[in-house]
């Protein structure tokens, strides 16, 4: 008997995409070494890949709370909560990533994108405003900034034009009121800004998208 045998068996199963089998091995290592964080993190990842989200959430949460330095646990917790439809919880999980971490910026960008995703459920005006505030607080340059801005504006515009949200002058999205015309101008500007940084077909495609989204005017 040696826990290292189970540990390497689990890693081998993971390498062979046998997450459910790996989960059993890591669960036994966790039982044998209850005070160690590595088995908990490994069990969380195996459980996530095997579809056992409740187990994964428990392990990721335990690791992240015990040692915030394990930022992979915060990202894993966020993924699992989002998969269960808990957008707010997923965003809060990413708040655990310390500002001193090298993945802090990545956590802020991921949180922003989660707030405007509506493959699970449409975001509300509060989600959009929060995503906007997050994006404006980030020190992004060039294509990354314009791409993130276009995602937020596109989501807001889609929700307005589909009738899932109503115009609201009080809600600001990247400095613009939540109104169709203003969002169209903002999205057009983002597309054209990205186009200026590209060449060839990619640039042409963005110009076409900018022209398509631009509101009709007399000019």
mmCIF file with all atom_site columns, N, CA, C and O in Angstrom, residues 121-156:
data_model
loop_
_atom_site.group_PDB
_atom_site.id
_atom_site.type_symbol
_atom_site.label_atom_id
_atom_site.label_alt_id
_atom_site.label_comp_id
_atom_site.label_asym_id
_atom_site.label_entity_id
_atom_site.label_seq_id
_atom_site.pdbx_PDB_ins_code
_atom_site.Cartn_x
_atom_site.Cartn_y
_atom_site.Cartn_z
_atom_site.occupancy
_atom_site.B_iso_or_equiv
_atom_site.pdbx_formal_charge
_atom_site.auth_seq_id
_atom_site.auth_comp_id
_atom_site.auth_asym_id
_atom_site.auth_atom_id
_atom_site.pdbx_PDB_model_num
ATOM 1   N N  . UNK A 1 121 ? -28.775 32.096 -19.411 1.00 0.00 ? 121 UNK A N  1
ATOM 2   C CA . UNK A 1 121 ? -29.902 32.980 -19.181 1.00 0.00 ? 121 UNK A CA 1
ATOM 3   C C  . UNK A 1 121 ? -29.472 34.395 -19.551 1.00 0.00 ? 121 UNK A C  1
ATOM 4   O O  . UNK A 1 121 ? -28.304 34.746 -19.407 1.00 0.00 ? 121 UNK A O  1
ATOM 5   N N  . UNK A 1 122 ? -30.397 35.210 -20.068 1.00 0.00 ? 122 UNK A N  1
ATOM 6   C CA . UNK A 1 122 ? -30.025 36.563 -20.492 1.00 0.00 ? 122 UNK A CA 1
ATOM 7   C C  . UNK A 1 122 ? -29.563 37.413 -19.308 1.00 0.00 ? 122 UNK A C  1
ATOM 8   O O  . UNK A 1 122 ? -30.175 37.364 -18.239 1.00 0.00 ? 122 UNK A O  1
ATOM 9   N N  . UNK A 1 123 ? -28.498 38.182 -19.483 1.00 0.00 ? 123 UNK A N  1
ATOM 10  C CA . UNK A 1 123 ? -28.084 39.096 -18.409 1.00 0.00 ? 123 UNK A CA 1
ATOM 11  C C  . UNK A 1 123 ? -29.073 40.240 -18.287 1.00 0.00 ? 123 UNK A C  1
ATOM 12  O O  . UNK A 1 123 ? -29.748 40.608 -19.261 1.00 0.00 ? 123 UNK A O  1
ATOM 13  N N  . UNK A 1 124 ? -29.166 40.814 -17.113 1.00 0.00 ? 124 UNK A N  1
ATOM 14  C CA . UNK A 1 124 ? -30.027 41.973 -16.908 1.00 0.00 ? 124 UNK A CA 1
ATOM 15  C C  . UNK A 1 124 ? -29.230 43.262 -17.026 1.00 0.00 ? 124 UNK A C  1
ATOM 16  O O  . UNK A 1 124 ? -28.014 43.249 -17.243 1.00 0.00 ? 124 UNK A O  1
ATOM 17  N N  . UNK A 1 125 ? -29.902 44.378 -16.852 1.00 0.00 ? 125 UNK A N  1
ATOM 18  C CA . UNK A 1 125 ? -29.234 45.669 -16.962 1.00 0.00 ? 125 UNK A CA 1
ATOM 19  C C  . UNK A 1 125 ? -28.161 45.834 -15.885 1.00 0.00 ? 125 UNK A C  1
ATOM 20  O O  . UNK A 1 125 ? -27.121 46.461 -16.117 1.00 0.00 ? 125 UNK A O  1
ATOM 21  N N  . UNK A 1 126 ? -28.388 45.248 -14.702 1.00 0.00 ? 126 UNK A N  1
ATOM 22  C CA . UNK A 1 126 ? -27.395 45.324 -13.631 1.00 0.00 ? 126 UNK A CA 1
ATOM 23  C C  . UNK A 1 126 ? -26.129 44.560 -14.025 1.00 0.00 ? 126 UNK A C  1
ATOM 24  O O  . UNK A 1 126 ? -25.004 45.023 -13.792 1.00 0.00 ? 126 UNK A O  1
ATOM 25  N N  . UNK A 1 127 ? -26.307 43.382 -14.649 1.00 0.00 ? 127 UNK A N  1
ATOM 26  C CA . UNK A 1 127 ? -25.159 42.605 -15.117 1.00 0.00 ? 127 UNK A CA 1
ATOM 27  C C  . UNK A 1 127 ? -24.363 43.381 -16.156 1.00 0.00 ? 127 UNK A C  1
ATOM 28  O O  . UNK A 1 127 ? -23.124 43.403 -16.132 1.00 0.00 ? 127 UNK A O  1
ATOM 29  N N  . UNK A 1 128 ? -25.072 44.018 -17.082 1.00 0.00 ? 128 UNK A N  1
ATOM 30  C CA . UNK A 1 128 ? -24.412 44.791 -18.132 1.00 0.00 ? 128 UNK A CA 1
ATOM 31  C C  . UNK A 1 128 ? -23.638 45.968 -17.539 1.00 0.00 ? 128 UNK A C  1
ATOM 32  O O  . UNK A 1 128 ? -22.511 46.254 -17.953 1.00 0.00 ? 128 UNK A O  1
ATOM 33  N N  . UNK A 1 129 ? -24.269 46.657 -16.602 1.00 0.00 ? 129 UNK A N  1
ATOM 34  C CA . UNK A 1 129 ? -23.603 47.804 -15.971 1.00 0.00 ? 129 UNK A CA 1
ATOM 35  C C  . UNK A 1 129 ? -22.369 47.352 -15.189 1.00 0.00 ? 129 UNK A C  1
ATOM 36  O O  . UNK A 1 129 ? -21.328 48.019 -15.206 1.00 0.00 ? 129 UNK A O  1
ATOM 37  N N  . UNK A 1 130 ? -22.469 46.207 -14.523 1.00 0.00 ? 130 UNK A N  1
ATOM 38  C CA . UNK A 1 130 ? -21.332 45.686 -13.770 1.00 0.00 ? 130 UNK A CA 1
ATOM 39  C C  . UNK A 1 130 ? -20.199 45.285 -14.716 1.00 0.00 ? 130 UNK A C  1
ATOM 40  O O  . UNK A 1 130 ? -19.022 45.554 -14.447 1.00 0.00 ? 130 UNK A O  1
ATOM 41  N N  . UNK A 1 131 ? -20.551 44.651 -15.837 1.00 0.00 ? 131 UNK A N  1
ATOM 42  C CA . UNK A 1 131 ? -19.544 44.274 -16.828 1.00 0.00 ? 131 UNK A CA 1
ATOM 43  C C  . UNK A 1 131 ? -18.870 45.515 -17.401 1.00 0.00 ? 131 UNK A C  1
ATOM 44  O O  . UNK A 1 131 ? -17.647 45.538 -17.607 1.00 0.00 ? 131 UNK A O  1
ATOM 45  N N  . UNK A 1 132 ? -19.657 46.548 -17.643 1.00 0.00 ? 132 UNK A N  1
ATOM 46  C CA . UNK A 1 132 ? -19.118 47.797 -18.163 1.00 0.00 ? 132 UNK A CA 1
ATOM 47  C C  . UNK A 1 132 ? -18.128 48.424 -17.186 1.00 0.00 ? 132 UNK A C  1
ATOM 48  O O  . UNK A 1 132 ? -17.037 48.855 -17.576 1.00 0.00 ? 132 UNK A O  1
ATOM 49  N N  . UNK A 1 133 ? -18.505 48.462 -15.920 1.00 0.00 ? 133 UNK A N  1
ATOM 50  C CA . UNK A 1 133 ? -17.627 49.045 -14.901 1.00 0.00 ? 133 UNK A CA 1
ATOM 51  C C  . UNK A 1 133 ? -16.332 48.249 -14.769 1.00 0.00 ? 133 UNK A C  1
ATOM 52  O O  . UNK A 1 133 ? -15.241 48.826 -14.633 1.00 0.00 ? 133 UNK A O  1
ATOM 53  N N  . UNK A 1 134 ? -16.438 46.923 -14.845 1.00 0.00 ? 134 UNK A N  1
ATOM 54  C CA . UNK A 1 134 ? -15.247 46.085 -14.772 1.00 0.00 ? 134 UNK A CA 1
ATOM 55  C C  . UNK A 1 134 ? -14.323 46.352 -15.954 1.00 0.00 ? 134 UNK A C  1
ATOM 56  O O  . UNK A 1 134 ? -13.108 46.512 -15.793 1.00 0.00 ? 134 UNK A O  1
ATOM 57  N N  . UNK A 1 135 ? -14.895 46.395 -17.144 1.00 0.00 ? 135 UNK A N  1
ATOM 58  C CA . UNK A 1 135 ? -14.095 46.611 -18.348 1.00 0.00 ? 135 UNK A CA 1
ATOM 59  C C  . UNK A 1 135 ? -13.382 47.957 -18.304 1.00 0.00 ? 135 UNK A C  1
ATOM 60  O O  . UNK A 1 135 ? -12.213 48.071 -18.690 1.00 0.00 ? 135 UNK A O  1
ATOM 61  N N  . UNK A 1 136 ? -14.078 48.975 -17.824 1.00 0.00 ? 136 UNK A N  1
ATOM 62  C CA . UNK A 1 136 ? -13.479 50.308 -17.768 1.00 0.00 ? 136 UNK A CA 1
ATOM 63  C C  . UNK A 1 136 ? -12.371 50.404 -16.723 1.00 0.00 ? 136 UNK A C  1
ATOM 64  O O  . UNK A 1 136 ? -11.505 51.275 -16.801 1.00 0.00 ? 136 UNK A O  1
ATOM 65  N N  . UNK A 1 137 ? -12.389 49.487 -15.747 1.00 0.00 ? 137 UNK A N  1
ATOM 66  C CA . UNK A 1 137 ? -11.371 49.527 -14.699 1.00 0.00 ? 137 UNK A CA 1
ATOM 67  C C  . UNK A 1 137 ? -10.090 48.801 -15.092 1.00 0.00 ? 137 UNK A C  1
ATOM 68  O O  . UNK A 1 137 ? -9.079  48.897 -14.394 1.00 0.00 ? 137 UNK A O  1
ATOM 69  N N  . UNK A 1 138 ? -10.128 48.074 -16.206 1.00 0.00 ? 138 UNK A N  1
ATOM 70  C CA . UNK A 1 138 ? -8.982  47.257 -16.603 1.00 0.00 ? 138 UNK A CA 1
ATOM 71  C C  . UNK A 1 138 ? -8.004  48.052 -17.472 1.00 0.00 ? 138 UNK A C  1
ATOM 72  O O  . UNK A 1 138 ? -8.408  48.857 -18.305 1.00 0.00 ? 138 UNK A O  1
ATOM 73  N N  . UNK A 1 139 ? -6.746  47.771 -17.264 1.00 0.00 ? 139 UNK A N  1
ATOM 74  C CA . UNK A 1 139 ? -5.693  48.441 -18.053 1.00 0.00 ? 139 UNK A CA 1
ATOM 75  C C  . UNK A 1 139 ? -5.419  47.629 -19.311 1.00 0.00 ? 139 UNK A C  1
ATOM 76  O O  . UNK A 1 139 ? -4.380  46.970 -19.449 1.00 0.00 ? 139 UNK A O  1
ATOM 77  N N  . UNK A 1 140 ? -6.381  47.651 -20.236 1.00 0.00 ? 140 UNK A N  1
ATOM 78  C CA . UNK A 1 140 ? -6.247  46.927 -21.494 1.00 0.00 ? 140 UNK A CA 1
ATOM 79  C C  . UNK A 1 140 ? -5.905  47.894 -22.616 1.00 0.00 ? 140 UNK A C  1
ATOM 80  O O  . UNK A 1 140 ? -6.398  49.018 -22.653 1.00 0.00 ? 140 UNK A O  1
ATOM 81  N N  . UNK A 1 141 ? -5.099  47.430 -23.546 1.00 0.00 ? 141 UNK A N  1
ATOM 82  C CA . UNK A 1 141 ? -4.725  48.258 -24.678 1.00 0.00 ? 141 UNK A CA 1
ATOM 83  C C  . UNK A 1 141 ? -5.098  47.571 -25.982 1.00 0.00 ? 141 UNK A C  1
ATOM 84  O O  . UNK A 1 141 ? -5.211  46.348 -26.055 1.00 0.00 ? 141 UNK A O  1
ATOM 85  N N  . UNK A 1 142 ? -5.266  48.376 -27.012 1.00 0.00 ? 142 UNK A N  1
ATOM 86  C CA . UNK A 1 142 ? -5.420  47.845 -28.359 1.00 0.00 ? 142 UNK A CA 1
ATOM 87  C C  . UNK A 1 142 ? -6.566  46.883 -28.536 1.00 0.00 ? 142 UNK A C  1
ATOM 88  O O  . UNK A 1 142 ? -7.674  47.080 -28.049 1.00 0.00 ? 142 UNK A O  1
ATOM 89  N N  . UNK A 1 143 ? -6.278  45.778 -29.245 1.00 0.00 ? 143 UNK A N  1
ATOM 90  C CA . UNK A 1 143 ? -7.297  44.829 -29.656 1.00 0.00 ? 143 UNK A CA 1
ATOM 91  C C  . UNK A 1 143 ? -8.051  44.233 -28.471 1.00 0.00 ? 143 UNK A C  1
ATOM 92  O O  . UNK A 1 143 ? -9.267  44.035 -28.543 1.00 0.00 ? 143 UNK A O  1
ATOM 93  N N  . UNK A 1 144 ? -7.361  43.932 -27.377 1.00 0.00 ? 144 UNK A N  1
ATOM 94  C CA . UNK A 1 144 ? -8.030  43.335 -26.217 1.00 0.00 ? 144 UNK A CA 1
ATOM 95  C C  . UNK A 1 144 ? -9.121  44.253 -25.667 1.00 0.00 ? 144 UNK A C  1
ATOM 96  O O  . UNK A 1 144 ? -10.213 43.803 -25.306 1.00 0.00 ? 144 UNK A O  1
ATOM 97  N N  . UNK A 1 145 ? -8.834  45.540 -25.606 1.00 0.00 ? 145 UNK A N  1
ATOM 98  C CA . UNK A 1 145 ? -9.821  46.490 -25.082 1.00 0.00 ? 145 UNK A CA 1
ATOM 99  C C  . UNK A 1 145 ? -11.017 46.603 -26.021 1.00 0.00 ? 145 UNK A C  1
ATOM 100 O O  . UNK A 1 145 ? -12.169 46.561 -25.589 1.00 0.00 ? 145 UNK A O  1
ATOM 101 N N  . UNK A 1 146 ? -10.750 46.726 -27.322 1.00 0.00 ? 146 UNK A N  1
ATOM 102 C CA . UNK A 1 146 ? -11.841 46.888 -28.278 1.00 0.00 ? 146 UNK A CA 1
ATOM 103 C C  . UNK A 1 146 ? -12.676 45.612 -28.392 1.00 0.00 ? 146 UNK A C  1
ATOM 104 O O  . UNK A 1 146 ? -13.901 45.671 -28.536 1.00 0.00 ? 146 UNK A O  1
ATOM 105 N N  . UNK A 1 147 ? -12.020 44.459 -28.302 1.00 0.00 ? 147 UNK A N  1
ATOM 106 C CA . UNK A 1 147 ? -12.753 43.197 -28.398 1.00 0.00 ? 147 UNK A CA 1
ATOM 107 C C  . UNK A 1 147 ? -13.688 43.026 -27.201 1.00 0.00 ? 147 UNK A C  1
ATOM 108 O O  . UNK A 1 147 ? -14.849 42.627 -27.363 1.00 0.00 ? 147 UNK A O  1
ATOM 109 N N  . UNK A 1 148 ? -13.196 43.335 -26.007 1.00 0.00 ? 148 UNK A N  1
ATOM 110 C CA . UNK A 1 148 ? -14.035 43.214 -24.813 1.00 0.00 ? 148 UNK A CA 1
ATOM 111 C C  . UNK A 1 148 ? -15.188 44.214 -24.858 1.00 0.00 ? 148 UNK A C  1
ATOM 112 O O  . UNK A 1 148 ? -16.328 43.879 -24.522 1.00 0.00 ? 148 UNK A O  1
ATOM 113 N N  . UNK A 1 149 ? -14.902 45.427 -25.307 1.00 0.00 ? 149 UNK A N  1
ATOM 114 C CA . UNK A 1 149 ? -15.950 46.444 -25.415 1.00 0.00 ? 149 UNK A CA 1
ATOM 115 C C  . UNK A 1 149 ? -17.027 46.012 -26.400 1.00 0.00 ? 149 UNK A C  1
ATOM 116 O O  . UNK A 1 149 ? -18.228 46.187 -26.146 1.00 0.00 ? 149 UNK A O  1
ATOM 117 N N  . UNK A 1 150 ? -16.614 45.431 -27.532 1.00 0.00 ? 150 UNK A N  1
ATOM 118 C CA . UNK A 1 150 ? -17.593 45.010 -28.539 1.00 0.00 ? 150 UNK A CA 1
ATOM 119 C C  . UNK A 1 150 ? -18.467 43.878 -28.015 1.00 0.00 ? 150 UNK A C  1
ATOM 120 O O  . UNK A 1 150 ? -19.657 43.801 -28.348 1.00 0.00 ? 150 UNK A O  1
ATOM 121 N N  . UNK A 1 151 ? -17.913 42.999 -27.175 1.00 0.00 ? 151 UNK A N  1
ATOM 122 C CA . UNK A 1 151 ? -18.717 41.918 -26.603 1.00 0.00 ? 151 UNK A CA 1
ATOM 123 C C  . UNK A 1 151 ? -19.806 42.472 -25.684 1.00 0.00 ? 151 UNK A C  1
ATOM 124 O O  . UNK A 1 151 ? -20.948 42.004 -25.712 1.00 0.00 ? 151 UNK A O  1
ATOM 125 N N  . UNK A 1 152 ? -19.440 43.454 -24.880 1.00 0.00 ? 152 UNK A N  1
ATOM 126 C CA . UNK A 1 152 ? -20.418 44.052 -23.967 1.00 0.00 ? 152 UNK A CA 1
ATOM 127 C C  . UNK A 1 152 ? -21.491 44.796 -24.740 1.00 0.00 ? 152 UNK A C  1
ATOM 128 O O  . UNK A 1 152 ? -22.698 44.640 -24.485 1.00 0.00 ? 152 UNK A O  1
ATOM 129 N N  . UNK A 1 153 ? -21.078 45.605 -25.704 1.00 0.00 ? 153 UNK A N  1
ATOM 130 C CA . UNK A 1 153 ? -22.034 46.394 -26.486 1.00 0.00 ? 153 UNK A CA 1
ATOM 131 C C  . UNK A 1 153 ? -22.929 45.498 -27.335 1.00 0.00 ? 153 UNK A C  1
ATOM 132 O O  . UNK A 1 153 ? -24.126 45.768 -27.479 1.00 0.00 ? 153 UNK A O  1
ATOM 133 N N  . UNK A 1 154 ? -22.353 44.439 -27.894 1.00 0.00 ? 154 UNK A N  1
ATOM 134 C CA . UNK A 1 154 ? -23.146 43.509 -28.706 1.00 0.00 ? 154 UNK A CA 1
ATOM 135 C C  . UNK A 1 154 ? -24.225 42.830 -27.862 1.00 0.00 ? 154 UNK A C  1
ATOM 136 O O  . UNK A 1 154 ? -25.378 42.703 -28.295 1.00 0.00 ? 154 UNK A O  1
ATOM 137 N N  . UNK A 1 155 ? -23.845 42.409 -26.659 1.00 0.00 ? 155 UNK A N  1
ATOM 138 C CA . UNK A 1 155 ? -24.817 41.762 -25.775 1.00 0.00 ? 155 UNK A CA 1
ATOM 139 C C  . UNK A 1 155 ? -25.939 42.724 -25.406 1.00 0.00 ? 155 UNK A C  1
ATOM 140 O O  . UNK A 1 155 ? -27.122 42.364 -25.447 1.00 0.00 ? 155 UNK A O  1
ATOM 141 N N  . UNK A 1 156 ? -25.572 43.959 -25.065 1.00 0.00 ? 156 UNK A N  1
ATOM 142 C CA . UNK A 1 156 ? -26.583 44.950 -24.688 1.00 0.00 ? 156 UNK A CA 1
ATOM 143 C C  . UNK A 1 156 ? -27.512 45.259 -25.860 1.00 0.00 ? 156 UNK A C  1
ATOM 144 O O  . UNK A 1 156 ? -28.737 45.353 -25.690 1.00 0.00 ? 156 UNK A O  1
#
